[in-house]
Amino acid sequence: MRLGRNDICWCGSGKKYKKCHCAFDDALREYRRAGAIIPPRKIIKNANQIQGIKESAKINVAVLDYVSDHIRAGITTEEIDRWVYEQTVLHKAVPASLNYEGFPKSVCVSVNDEVCHGVPSSTVRLKDGDIVNVDVSTIRQGYFSDSSRMFCIGAVTDEKRRLVQTAKDSLYVGLQAVKPWGFLGDMGQAIHDFAKSNGYSVVREVGGHGIGLDFHEEPWVSYVSKRGTEMLMAPGMCFTIEPMMNMGSADIVLDEGNGWTVRTADGKPSAQWEIQVLVTEDGCEVLAW
Ligand code: MF3
Ligand code: CO
C-alpha cells in the first residue's frame, strides 16, 4: 500500500509522509527496479529510536572502557564476566549476551586462536603474550548496542601485535565505504582486500548484523562480499562492522563441548574489533566502539 503525501509516515516519527520518508521511498523504489536488495522498513530507525540506541551505546562503551582499565595478566575470563555484569547493571542496563539463545555469560571473551563467542571461565587465566577479544553488548530500555575490542596482555609478539592492529585498521578502511546508496559489499570487499594485502584471511561463516530494536536484525553482514552486491545502505540503518581476521587459514571449528566457542581450524591466532555504525544522510556515524 502506498501512503498519501499528507498521511503520517510509516517510520513512527509522527511527521507527514511528504516531510519524512517520501523521497526516501522514491529512491528505494528506483534501486529495487534496478535489481538492488533494499532494506526492509522495519530496520530503518527514526530519530527517537536512534536516540535510544545512542544511550545504550554509551553504556556499552563505558563498560568496555572499564574492562580496558582493569584487564591484565593473572585474571580469569570469569572475572571479566563479573565486571561486565556489574558495570552494566550499575548503568541500569542488561548484558544482551546473558541467556541469549542459551549463552550462559554476560560477555564473550575469546583468547588467541578463539575466533569469537569464547565463554568466560574460572579456569581460563590470562597470561603474558595473550591477545584477547572482549565483546560487550547492552540492552537499555529495549535498545541494543554491541562492540568489541582487542587487548594485548603484557609482552605480545610483533606477529600477533600486527594482526591485532590490522584488524583494527580494517574498520577504518570499511568505514570509508559506509554511506547511503552504497552497498554493504562495497564495505565487505574493502575489508577483505585490506586483510589479504596484509597476508591475513577473513572468516566467512560468522559476520556482523543489523542491530537496534533487537540484538540481531537484518541484514547479515559479510566481510568477504563483493563490491556492488548485498543490501543497499540507506539512512537510518544501523549495523555492526566486526570482521574476524586470521593469521592462517580462514577455516573455523565450533567447540562441540560448549556449543559456542569458535576457533581457528589451524590453531593460529585470530583478531576482531567491532563497532556499531549508523548510516546517516551524508555518510555514517560510529555509535559504539
Ligand atoms: N556480540 C556477538 C556479536 O557480535 C554476539 C554474541 S551472542 C552470544 O554478534 F550469545 F554469544 F553472546
Ligand atoms: Co555483533
PDB file of C-alpha atoms and ligand atoms in Angstrom:
ATOM      1  CA  MET A   1       0.000   0.000   0.000  1.00  0.00           C
ATOM      2  CA  ARG A   2       1.255   3.466  -0.946  1.00  0.00           C
ATOM      3  CA  LEU A   3       0.916   6.298   1.567  1.00  0.00           C
ATOM      4  CA  GLY A   4      -0.606   9.623   0.558  1.00  0.00           C
ATOM      5  CA  ARG A   5       1.763  12.600   0.821  1.00  0.00           C
ATOM      6  CA  ASN A   6      -0.224  14.016   3.742  1.00  0.00           C
ATOM      7  CA  ASP A   7      -0.530  10.722   5.626  1.00  0.00           C
ATOM      8  CA  ILE A   8       1.577  10.083   8.716  1.00  0.00           C
ATOM      9  CA  CYS A   9       4.915   8.475   7.805  1.00  0.00           C
ATOM     10  CA  TRP A  10       5.363   4.743   8.359  1.00  0.00           C
ATOM     11  CA  CYS A  11       8.593   5.258  10.346  1.00  0.00           C
ATOM     12  CA  GLY A  12       6.842   6.325  13.544  1.00  0.00           C
ATOM     13  CA  SER A  13       8.211   9.889  13.526  1.00  0.00           C
ATOM     14  CA  GLY A  14       4.662  11.292  13.601  1.00  0.00           C
ATOM     15  CA  LYS A  15       5.545  13.560  10.654  1.00  0.00           C
ATOM     16  CA  LYS A  16       3.677  13.796   7.358  1.00  0.00           C
ATOM     17  CA  TYR A  17       4.938  11.331   4.781  1.00  0.00           C
ATOM     18  CA  LYS A  18       5.924  14.097   2.334  1.00  0.00           C
ATOM     19  CA  LYS A  19       8.128  15.691   5.026  1.00  0.00           C
ATOM     20  CA  CYS A  20       9.635  12.369   6.105  1.00  0.00           C
ATOM     21  CA  HIS A  21      10.340   9.171   4.110  1.00  0.00           C
ATOM     22  CA  CYS A  22       8.552  10.016   0.848  1.00  0.00           C
ATOM     23  CA  ALA A  23      11.682  10.930  -1.130  1.00  0.00           C
ATOM     24  CA  PHE A  24      13.486   8.037   0.601  1.00  0.00           C
ATOM     25  CA  ASP A  25      10.882   5.566  -0.659  1.00  0.00           C
ATOM     26  CA  ASP A  26      11.084   7.015  -4.170  1.00  0.00           C
ATOM     27  CA  ALA A  27      14.845   6.488  -4.180  1.00  0.00           C
ATOM     28  CA  LEU A  28      14.496   2.941  -2.824  1.00  0.00           C
ATOM     29  CA  ARG A  29      11.912   2.081  -5.460  1.00  0.00           C
ATOM     30  CA  GLU A  30      14.363   3.091  -8.214  1.00  0.00           C
ATOM     31  CA  TYR A  31      17.135   0.953  -6.724  1.00  0.00           C
ATOM     32  CA  ARG A  32      14.795  -2.015  -6.416  1.00  0.00           C
ATOM     33  CA  ARG A  33      13.770  -1.616 -10.053  1.00  0.00           C
ATOM     34  CA  ALA A  34      17.462  -1.704 -10.939  1.00  0.00           C
ATOM     35  CA  GLY A  35      17.793  -5.026  -9.087  1.00  0.00           C
ATOM     36  CA  ALA A  36      19.199  -3.949  -5.711  1.00  0.00           C
ATOM     37  CA  ILE A  37      18.415  -5.701  -2.419  1.00  0.00           C
ATOM     38  CA  ILE A  38      16.736  -2.900  -0.489  1.00  0.00           C
ATOM     39  CA  PRO A  39      16.434  -2.636   3.302  1.00  0.00           C
ATOM     40  CA  PRO A  40      13.039  -3.578   4.778  1.00  0.00           C
ATOM     41  CA  ARG A  41      11.213  -0.751   6.611  1.00  0.00           C
ATOM     42  CA  LYS A  42      11.497  -2.463   9.978  1.00  0.00           C
ATOM     43  CA  ILE A  43      15.280  -1.878  10.090  1.00  0.00           C
ATOM     44  CA  ILE A  44      15.081   1.846   9.297  1.00  0.00           C
ATOM     45  CA  LYS A  45      15.390   3.754  12.586  1.00  0.00           C
ATOM     46  CA  ASN A  46      13.656   7.051  13.314  1.00  0.00           C
ATOM     47  CA  ALA A  47      15.154   9.893  15.386  1.00  0.00           C
ATOM     48  CA  ASN A  48      13.622   8.626  18.644  1.00  0.00           C
ATOM     49  CA  GLN A  49      14.955   5.142  18.161  1.00  0.00           C
ATOM     50  CA  ILE A  50      18.390   6.482  17.245  1.00  0.00           C
ATOM     51  CA  GLN A  51      18.415   8.457  20.481  1.00  0.00           C
ATOM     52  CA  GLY A  52      17.593   5.304  22.451  1.00  0.00           C
ATOM     53  CA  ILE A  53      20.266   3.275  20.648  1.00  0.00           C
ATOM     54  CA  LYS A  54      22.840   6.002  21.344  1.00  0.00           C
ATOM     55  CA  GLU A  55      22.069   5.920  25.072  1.00  0.00           C
ATOM     56  CA  SER A  56      22.521   2.151  25.055  1.00  0.00           C
ATOM     57  CA  ALA A  57      25.769   2.510  23.110  1.00  0.00           C
ATOM     58  CA  LYS A  58      27.176   4.993  25.642  1.00  0.00           C
ATOM     59  CA  ILE A  59      26.838   2.339  28.321  1.00  0.00           C
ATOM     60  CA  ASN A  60      28.412  -0.300  26.082  1.00  0.00           C
ATOM     61  CA  VAL A  61      31.410   1.991  25.540  1.00  0.00           C
ATOM     62  CA  ALA A  62      31.656   2.764  29.269  1.00  0.00           C
ATOM     63  CA  VAL A  63      31.676  -0.946  30.128  1.00  0.00           C
ATOM     64  CA  LEU A  64      34.436  -1.622  27.596  1.00  0.00           C
ATOM     65  CA  ASP A  65      36.388   1.363  28.964  1.00  0.00           C
ATOM     66  CA  TYR A  66      36.139  -0.249  32.398  1.00  0.00           C
ATOM     67  CA  VAL A  67      37.465  -3.523  31.007  1.00  0.00           C
ATOM     68  CA  SER A  68      40.329  -1.626  29.286  1.00  0.00           C
ATOM     69  CA  ASP A  69      41.320  -0.069  32.596  1.00  0.00           C
ATOM     70  CA  HIS A  70      41.347  -3.343  34.534  1.00  0.00           C
ATOM     71  CA  ILE A  71      42.319  -6.182  32.204  1.00  0.00           C
ATOM     72  CA  ARG A  72      45.740  -7.666  32.980  1.00  0.00           C
ATOM     73  CA  ALA A  73      47.726 -10.888  33.198  1.00  0.00           C
ATOM     74  CA  GLY A  74      46.623 -13.199  36.008  1.00  0.00           C
ATOM     75  CA  ILE A  75      42.890 -12.585  35.968  1.00  0.00           C
ATOM     76  CA  THR A  76      40.437 -15.223  34.760  1.00  0.00           C
ATOM     77  CA  THR A  77      37.969 -14.557  31.953  1.00  0.00           C
ATOM     78  CA  GLU A  78      35.212 -15.172  34.513  1.00  0.00           C
ATOM     79  CA  GLU A  79      36.396 -12.025  36.325  1.00  0.00           C
ATOM     80  CA  ILE A  80      35.839 -10.037  33.125  1.00  0.00           C
ATOM     81  CA  ASP A  81      32.344 -11.509  33.006  1.00  0.00           C
ATOM     82  CA  ARG A  82      31.683 -10.283  36.532  1.00  0.00           C
ATOM     83  CA  TRP A  83      32.961  -6.757  35.721  1.00  0.00           C
ATOM     84  CA  VAL A  84      30.745  -6.580  32.655  1.00  0.00           C
ATOM     85  CA  TYR A  85      27.675  -7.745  34.554  1.00  0.00           C
ATOM     86  CA  GLU A  86      28.275  -5.369  37.471  1.00  0.00           C
ATOM     87  CA  GLN A  87      29.123  -2.319  35.356  1.00  0.00           C
ATOM     88  CA  THR A  88      26.186  -2.853  33.008  1.00  0.00           C
ATOM     89  CA  VAL A  89      23.705  -3.212  35.862  1.00  0.00           C
ATOM     90  CA  LEU A  90      25.261  -0.159  37.566  1.00  0.00           C
ATOM     91  CA  HIS A  91      24.266   1.815  34.464  1.00  0.00           C
ATOM     92  CA  LYS A  92      20.701   0.434  34.738  1.00  0.00           C
ATOM     93  CA  ALA A  93      21.092  -1.789  31.709  1.00  0.00           C
ATOM     94  CA  VAL A  94      21.301  -5.526  30.997  1.00  0.00           C
ATOM     95  CA  PRO A  95      24.006  -7.500  29.138  1.00  0.00           C
ATOM     96  CA  ALA A  96      22.433  -8.595  25.839  1.00  0.00           C
ATOM     97  CA  SER A  97      24.512 -11.788  25.715  1.00  0.00           C
ATOM     98  CA  LEU A  98      23.245 -13.154  29.049  1.00  0.00           C
ATOM     99  CA  ASN A  99      20.861 -16.035  28.298  1.00  0.00           C
ATOM    100  CA  TYR A 100      20.810 -15.043  24.618  1.00  0.00           C
ATOM    101  CA  GLU A 101      19.858 -18.300  22.887  1.00  0.00           C
ATOM    102  CA  GLY A 102      21.186 -20.042  25.963  1.00  0.00           C
ATOM    103  CA  PHE A 103      24.544 -18.234  26.162  1.00  0.00           C
ATOM    104  CA  PRO A 104      25.444 -18.585  29.846  1.00  0.00           C
ATOM    105  CA  LYS A 105      27.501 -15.404  30.435  1.00  0.00           C
ATOM    106  CA  SER A 106      27.332 -11.604  30.146  1.00  0.00           C
ATOM    107  CA  VAL A 107      30.197 -11.197  27.683  1.00  0.00           C
ATOM    108  CA  CYS A 108      32.189 -13.135  25.087  1.00  0.00           C
ATOM    109  CA  VAL A 109      35.920 -13.387  25.794  1.00  0.00           C
ATOM    110  CA  SER A 110      37.988 -15.010  23.047  1.00  0.00           C
ATOM    111  CA  VAL A 111      41.695 -15.698  23.570  1.00  0.00           C
ATOM    112  CA  ASN A 112      44.383 -16.295  20.883  1.00  0.00           C
ATOM    113  CA  ASP A 113      43.039 -18.964  18.478  1.00  0.00           C
ATOM    114  CA  GLU A 114      39.472 -18.382  19.679  1.00  0.00           C
ATOM    115  CA  VAL A 115      37.746 -16.510  16.863  1.00  0.00           C
ATOM    116  CA  CYS A 116      34.595 -15.444  18.741  1.00  0.00           C
ATOM    117  CA  HIS A 117      31.954 -16.432  21.331  1.00  0.00           C
ATOM    118  CA  GLY A 118      34.509 -17.530  23.910  1.00  0.00           C
ATOM    119  CA  VAL A 119      32.664 -18.438  27.113  1.00  0.00           C
ATOM    120  CA  PRO A 120      34.143 -16.829  30.253  1.00  0.00           C
ATOM    121  CA  SER A 121      35.503 -19.429  32.655  1.00  0.00           C
ATOM    122  CA  SER A 122      37.171 -19.606  36.054  1.00  0.00           C
ATOM    123  CA  THR A 123      39.718 -21.984  34.502  1.00  0.00           C
ATOM    124  CA  VAL A 124      40.922 -19.626  31.763  1.00  0.00           C
ATOM    125  CA  ARG A 125      43.571 -17.287  33.172  1.00  0.00           C
ATOM    126  CA  LEU A 126      45.050 -14.509  31.016  1.00  0.00           C
ATOM    127  CA  LYS A 127      48.809 -14.684  30.666  1.00  0.00           C
ATOM    128  CA  ASP A 128      51.655 -12.680  29.244  1.00  0.00           C
ATOM    129  CA  GLY A 129      51.590 -12.775  25.438  1.00  0.00           C
ATOM    130  CA  ASP A 130      47.856 -13.451  25.014  1.00  0.00           C
ATOM    131  CA  ILE A 131      45.679 -11.483  22.622  1.00  0.00           C
ATOM    132  CA  VAL A 132      42.109 -11.231  23.848  1.00  0.00           C
ATOM    133  CA  ASN A 133      38.819 -10.079  22.354  1.00  0.00           C
ATOM    134  CA  VAL A 134      36.174  -8.783  24.772  1.00  0.00           C
ATOM    135  CA  ASP A 135      32.764  -8.490  23.090  1.00  0.00           C
ATOM    136  CA  VAL A 136      30.217  -6.465  25.073  1.00  0.00           C
ATOM    137  CA  SER A 137      26.551  -5.976  24.220  1.00  0.00           C
ATOM    138  CA  THR A 138      23.930  -3.975  26.084  1.00  0.00           C
ATOM    139  CA  ILE A 139      20.149  -3.619  26.333  1.00  0.00           C
ATOM    140  CA  ARG A 140      18.913  -0.308  27.731  1.00  0.00           C
ATOM    141  CA  GLN A 141      15.196   0.427  27.698  1.00  0.00           C
ATOM    142  CA  GLY A 142      14.730  -2.028  24.838  1.00  0.00           C
ATOM    143  CA  TYR A 143      17.551  -0.621  22.694  1.00  0.00           C
ATOM    144  CA  PHE A 144      20.584  -2.725  21.763  1.00  0.00           C
ATOM    145  CA  SER A 145      24.272  -1.949  21.343  1.00  0.00           C
ATOM    146  CA  ASP A 146      27.280  -4.134  20.585  1.00  0.00           C
ATOM    147  CA  SER A 147      31.031  -3.560  20.226  1.00  0.00           C
ATOM    148  CA  SER A 148      34.275  -5.322  20.964  1.00  0.00           C
ATOM    149  CA  ARG A 149      37.956  -4.572  21.394  1.00  0.00           C
ATOM    150  CA  MET A 150      41.221  -6.493  21.433  1.00  0.00           C
ATOM    151  CA  PHE A 151      43.665  -6.381  24.301  1.00  0.00           C
ATOM    152  CA  CYS A 152      47.352  -7.335  24.215  1.00  0.00           C
ATOM    153  CA  ILE A 153      48.383  -8.848  27.551  1.00  0.00           C
ATOM    154  CA  GLY A 154      51.962  -7.945  28.516  1.00  0.00           C
ATOM    155  CA  ALA A 155      54.703  -8.774  26.026  1.00  0.00           C
ATOM    156  CA  VAL A 156      52.881  -9.857  22.866  1.00  0.00           C
ATOM    157  CA  THR A 157      54.936 -10.946  19.843  1.00  0.00           C
ATOM    158  CA  ASP A 158      55.240  -8.479  16.941  1.00  0.00           C
ATOM    159  CA  GLU A 159      53.500 -11.049  14.760  1.00  0.00           C
ATOM    160  CA  LYS A 160      50.388 -11.106  16.947  1.00  0.00           C
ATOM    161  CA  ARG A 161      50.501  -7.345  17.538  1.00  0.00           C
ATOM    162  CA  ARG A 162      50.425  -6.726  13.791  1.00  0.00           C
ATOM    163  CA  LEU A 163      47.374  -8.975  13.418  1.00  0.00           C
ATOM    164  CA  VAL A 164      45.570  -7.068  16.176  1.00  0.00           C
ATOM    165  CA  GLN A 165      46.485  -3.702  14.633  1.00  0.00           C
ATOM    166  CA  THR A 166      45.457  -4.762  11.121  1.00  0.00           C
ATOM    167  CA  ALA A 167      42.071  -5.978  12.349  1.00  0.00           C
ATOM    168  CA  LYS A 168      41.583  -2.558  13.983  1.00  0.00           C
ATOM    169  CA  ASP A 169      42.755  -0.613  10.912  1.00  0.00           C
ATOM    170  CA  SER A 170      40.362  -2.612   8.736  1.00  0.00           C
ATOM    171  CA  LEU A 171      37.424  -0.921  10.477  1.00  0.00           C
ATOM    172  CA  TYR A 172      38.552   2.493   9.230  1.00  0.00           C
ATOM    173  CA  VAL A 173      39.011   1.035   5.750  1.00  0.00           C
ATOM    174  CA  GLY A 174      35.475  -0.383   5.920  1.00  0.00           C
ATOM    175  CA  LEU A 175      34.015   2.859   7.287  1.00  0.00           C
ATOM    176  CA  GLN A 176      35.177   4.748   4.182  1.00  0.00           C
ATOM    177  CA  ALA A 177      32.667   2.658   2.240  1.00  0.00           C
ATOM    178  CA  VAL A 178      29.691   3.147   4.581  1.00  0.00           C
ATOM    179  CA  LYS A 179      27.373   5.764   3.116  1.00  0.00           C
ATOM    180  CA  PRO A 180      23.801   5.968   1.860  1.00  0.00           C
ATOM    181  CA  TRP A 181      23.121   4.436  -1.542  1.00  0.00           C
ATOM    182  CA  GLY A 182      26.264   2.347  -1.455  1.00  0.00           C
ATOM    183  CA  PHE A 183      26.181  -1.425  -0.978  1.00  0.00           C
ATOM    184  CA  LEU A 184      27.264  -3.471   2.011  1.00  0.00           C
ATOM    185  CA  GLY A 185      29.500  -5.386  -0.376  1.00  0.00           C
ATOM    186  CA  ASP A 186      31.499  -2.177  -1.002  1.00  0.00           C
ATOM    187  CA  MET A 187      32.480  -2.283   2.661  1.00  0.00           C
ATOM    188  CA  GLY A 188      32.930  -6.072   2.693  1.00  0.00           C
ATOM    189  CA  GLN A 189      35.288  -6.072  -0.251  1.00  0.00           C
ATOM    190  CA  ALA A 190      37.288  -3.108   1.112  1.00  0.00           C
ATOM    191  CA  ILE A 191      37.906  -5.020   4.348  1.00  0.00           C
ATOM    192  CA  HIS A 192      38.672  -8.311   2.636  1.00  0.00           C
ATOM    193  CA  ASP A 193      41.111  -6.707   0.170  1.00  0.00           C
ATOM    194  CA  PHE A 194      42.850  -4.929   3.043  1.00  0.00           C
ATOM    195  CA  ALA A 195      43.185  -8.153   5.048  1.00  0.00           C
ATOM    196  CA  LYS A 196      44.543 -10.091   2.079  1.00  0.00           C
ATOM    197  CA  SER A 197      47.055  -7.360   1.225  1.00  0.00           C
ATOM    198  CA  ASN A 198      48.369  -7.754   4.776  1.00  0.00           C
ATOM    199  CA  GLY A 199      48.627 -11.534   4.446  1.00  0.00           C
ATOM    200  CA  TYR A 200      45.555 -12.412   6.533  1.00  0.00           C
ATOM    201  CA  SER A 201      42.329 -14.281   5.858  1.00  0.00           C
ATOM    202  CA  VAL A 202      38.798 -13.273   6.862  1.00  0.00           C
ATOM    203  CA  VAL A 203      36.276 -15.640   8.449  1.00  0.00           C
ATOM    204  CA  ARG A 204      33.393 -16.312   6.057  1.00  0.00           C
ATOM    205  CA  GLU A 205      30.772 -18.048   8.200  1.00  0.00           C
ATOM    206  CA  VAL A 206      30.432 -15.551  11.054  1.00  0.00           C
ATOM    207  CA  GLY A 207      29.665 -11.911  10.304  1.00  0.00           C
ATOM    208  CA  GLY A 208      28.019  -8.752  11.514  1.00  0.00           C
ATOM    209  CA  HIS A 209      24.360  -7.872  11.806  1.00  0.00           C
ATOM    210  CA  GLY A 210      21.754  -5.202  11.911  1.00  0.00           C
ATOM    211  CA  ILE A 211      21.058  -4.061  15.485  1.00  0.00           C
ATOM    212  CA  GLY A 212      18.967  -1.552  17.425  1.00  0.00           C
ATOM    213  CA  LEU A 213      15.483  -2.745  18.323  1.00  0.00           C
ATOM    214  CA  ASP A 214      16.792  -6.289  18.553  1.00  0.00           C
ATOM    215  CA  PHE A 215      20.232  -7.863  19.120  1.00  0.00           C
ATOM    216  CA  HIS A 216      20.479  -9.413  15.672  1.00  0.00           C
ATOM    217  CA  GLU A 217      18.400  -7.856  12.919  1.00  0.00           C
ATOM    218  CA  GLU A 218      18.661  -7.920   9.165  1.00  0.00           C
ATOM    219  CA  PRO A 219      20.989  -7.646   7.346  1.00  0.00           C
ATOM    220  CA  TRP A 220      23.591 -10.285   7.958  1.00  0.00           C
ATOM    221  CA  VAL A 221      26.913  -8.578   7.167  1.00  0.00           C
ATOM    222  CA  SER A 222      29.731 -10.372   5.379  1.00  0.00           C
ATOM    223  CA  TYR A 223      33.333  -9.166   5.160  1.00  0.00           C
ATOM    224  CA  VAL A 224      34.190 -11.344   2.166  1.00  0.00           C
ATOM    225  CA  SER A 225      31.450  -9.914  -0.058  1.00  0.00           C
ATOM    226  CA  LYS A 226      31.917  -8.174  -3.399  1.00  0.00           C
ATOM    227  CA  ARG A 227      31.615  -4.501  -4.310  1.00  0.00           C
ATOM    228  CA  GLY A 228      28.142  -3.596  -5.624  1.00  0.00           C
ATOM    229  CA  THR A 229      26.482  -6.642  -4.040  1.00  0.00           C
ATOM    230  CA  GLU A 230      24.497  -7.301  -0.822  1.00  0.00           C
ATOM    231  CA  MET A 231      21.989  -4.888   0.715  1.00  0.00           C
ATOM    232  CA  LEU A 232      21.744  -1.253  -0.310  1.00  0.00           C
ATOM    233  CA  MET A 233      22.688   1.082   2.547  1.00  0.00           C
ATOM    234  CA  ALA A 234      20.143   3.762   3.427  1.00  0.00           C
ATOM    235  CA  PRO A 235      19.933   6.449   6.141  1.00  0.00           C
ATOM    236  CA  GLY A 236      18.596   5.039   9.401  1.00  0.00           C
ATOM    237  CA  MET A 237      20.211   1.607   9.009  1.00  0.00           C
ATOM    238  CA  CYS A 238      22.267   0.501  11.994  1.00  0.00           C
ATOM    239  CA  PHE A 239      24.664  -2.455  11.883  1.00  0.00           C
ATOM    240  CA  THR A 240      27.957  -3.788  13.178  1.00  0.00           C
ATOM    241  CA  ILE A 241      31.317  -3.968  11.457  1.00  0.00           C
ATOM    242  CA  GLU A 242      33.164  -6.862  13.092  1.00  0.00           C
ATOM    243  CA  PRO A 243      35.458  -8.778  10.745  1.00  0.00           C
ATOM    244  CA  MET A 244      37.341 -11.730  12.216  1.00  0.00           C
ATOM    245  CA  MET A 245      40.858 -11.846  10.816  1.00  0.00           C
ATOM    246  CA  ASN A 246      43.020 -14.967  10.955  1.00  0.00           C
ATOM    247  CA  MET A 247      46.795 -15.249  10.772  1.00  0.00           C
ATOM    248  CA  GLY A 248      46.478 -18.558   8.956  1.00  0.00           C
ATOM    249  CA  SER A 249      43.587 -20.125   7.100  1.00  0.00           C
ATOM    250  CA  ALA A 250      40.025 -18.756   7.235  1.00  0.00           C
ATOM    251  CA  ASP A 251      38.687 -22.142   8.308  1.00  0.00           C
ATOM    252  CA  ILE A 252      36.988 -22.386  11.690  1.00  0.00           C
ATOM    253  CA  VAL A 253      35.689 -25.088  14.010  1.00  0.00           C
ATOM    254  CA  LEU A 254      32.949 -24.951  16.635  1.00  0.00           C
ATOM    255  CA  ASP A 255      33.617 -26.233  20.144  1.00  0.00           C
ATOM    256  CA  GLU A 256      31.201 -29.152  20.383  1.00  0.00           C
ATOM    257  CA  GLY A 257      31.627 -29.215  24.157  1.00  0.00           C
ATOM    258  CA  ASN A 258      30.082 -25.828  24.944  1.00  0.00           C
ATOM    259  CA  GLY A 259      28.360 -25.328  21.578  1.00  0.00           C
ATOM    260  CA  TRP A 260      29.556 -21.708  21.388  1.00  0.00           C
ATOM    261  CA  THR A 261      33.270 -21.097  21.103  1.00  0.00           C
ATOM    262  CA  VAL A 262      34.575 -20.767  17.561  1.00  0.00           C
ATOM    263  CA  ARG A 263      38.287 -21.462  16.985  1.00  0.00           C
ATOM    264  CA  THR A 264      40.626 -21.348  14.006  1.00  0.00           C
ATOM    265  CA  ALA A 265      40.925 -24.786  12.428  1.00  0.00           C
ATOM    266  CA  ASP A 266      44.727 -24.480  12.228  1.00  0.00           C
ATOM    267  CA  GLY A 267      45.160 -23.222  15.804  1.00  0.00           C
ATOM    268  CA  LYS A 268      46.721 -19.935  14.644  1.00  0.00           C
ATOM    269  CA  PRO A 269      45.667 -16.617  16.231  1.00  0.00           C
ATOM    270  CA  SER A 270      42.590 -14.627  15.254  1.00  0.00           C
ATOM    271  CA  ALA A 271      41.693 -10.994  15.970  1.00  0.00           C
ATOM    272  CA  GLN A 272      38.480  -8.985  15.876  1.00  0.00           C
ATOM    273  CA  TRP A 273      37.358  -5.458  16.683  1.00  0.00           C
ATOM    274  CA  GLU A 274      33.707  -4.486  16.448  1.00  0.00           C
ATOM    275  CA  ILE A 275      31.971  -1.151  16.027  1.00  0.00           C
ATOM    276  CA  GLN A 276      28.296  -0.288  15.665  1.00  0.00           C
ATOM    277  CA  VAL A 277      27.506   2.210  12.914  1.00  0.00           C
ATOM    278  CA  LEU A 278      24.513   4.249  11.799  1.00  0.00           C
ATOM    279  CA  VAL A 279      24.061   5.204   8.157  1.00  0.00           C
ATOM    280  CA  THR A 280      23.257   8.936   8.011  1.00  0.00           C
ATOM    281  CA  GLU A 281      22.141  11.289   5.222  1.00  0.00           C
ATOM    282  CA  ASP A 282      25.713  12.112   4.302  1.00  0.00           C
ATOM    283  CA  GLY A 283      27.831   9.197   5.491  1.00  0.00           C
ATOM    284  CA  CYS A 284      27.839   7.360   8.779  1.00  0.00           C
ATOM    285  CA  GLU A 285      28.278   7.742  12.495  1.00  0.00           C
ATOM    286  CA  VAL A 286      30.033   5.322  14.844  1.00  0.00           C
ATOM    287  CA  LEU A 287      27.732   4.733  17.828  1.00  0.00           C
ATOM    288  CA  ALA A 288      29.707   2.121  19.766  1.00  0.00           C
ATOM    289  CA  TRP A 289      33.378   1.112  19.723  1.00  0.00           C
TER     290      TRP A 289
HETATM  291  N1  MF3 B   1      28.305  -9.964  20.446  1.00  0.00           N
HETATM  292  C1  MF3 B   1      28.228 -11.007  19.474  1.00  0.00           C
HETATM  293  C2  MF3 B   1      28.030 -10.400  18.126  1.00  0.00           C
HETATM  294  O1  MF3 B   1      28.796  -9.600  17.755  1.00  0.00           O
HETATM  295  C3  MF3 B   1      27.089 -11.913  19.743  1.00  0.00           C
HETATM  296  C4  MF3 B   1      27.304 -12.760  20.858  1.00  0.00           C
HETATM  297  S1  MF3 B   1      25.947 -13.744  21.067  1.00  0.00           S
HETATM  298  C5  MF3 B   1      26.402 -14.616  22.396  1.00  0.00           C
HETATM  299  O2  MF3 B   1      27.123 -10.658  17.410  1.00  0.00           O
HETATM  300  F1  MF3 B   1      25.371 -15.250  22.750  1.00  0.00           F
HETATM  301  F2  MF3 B   1      27.401 -15.389  22.054  1.00  0.00           F
HETATM  302  F3  MF3 B   1      26.798 -13.784  23.313  1.00  0.00           F
HETATM  303 CO    CO B   2      27.900  -8.112  16.938  1.00  0.00          CO
END
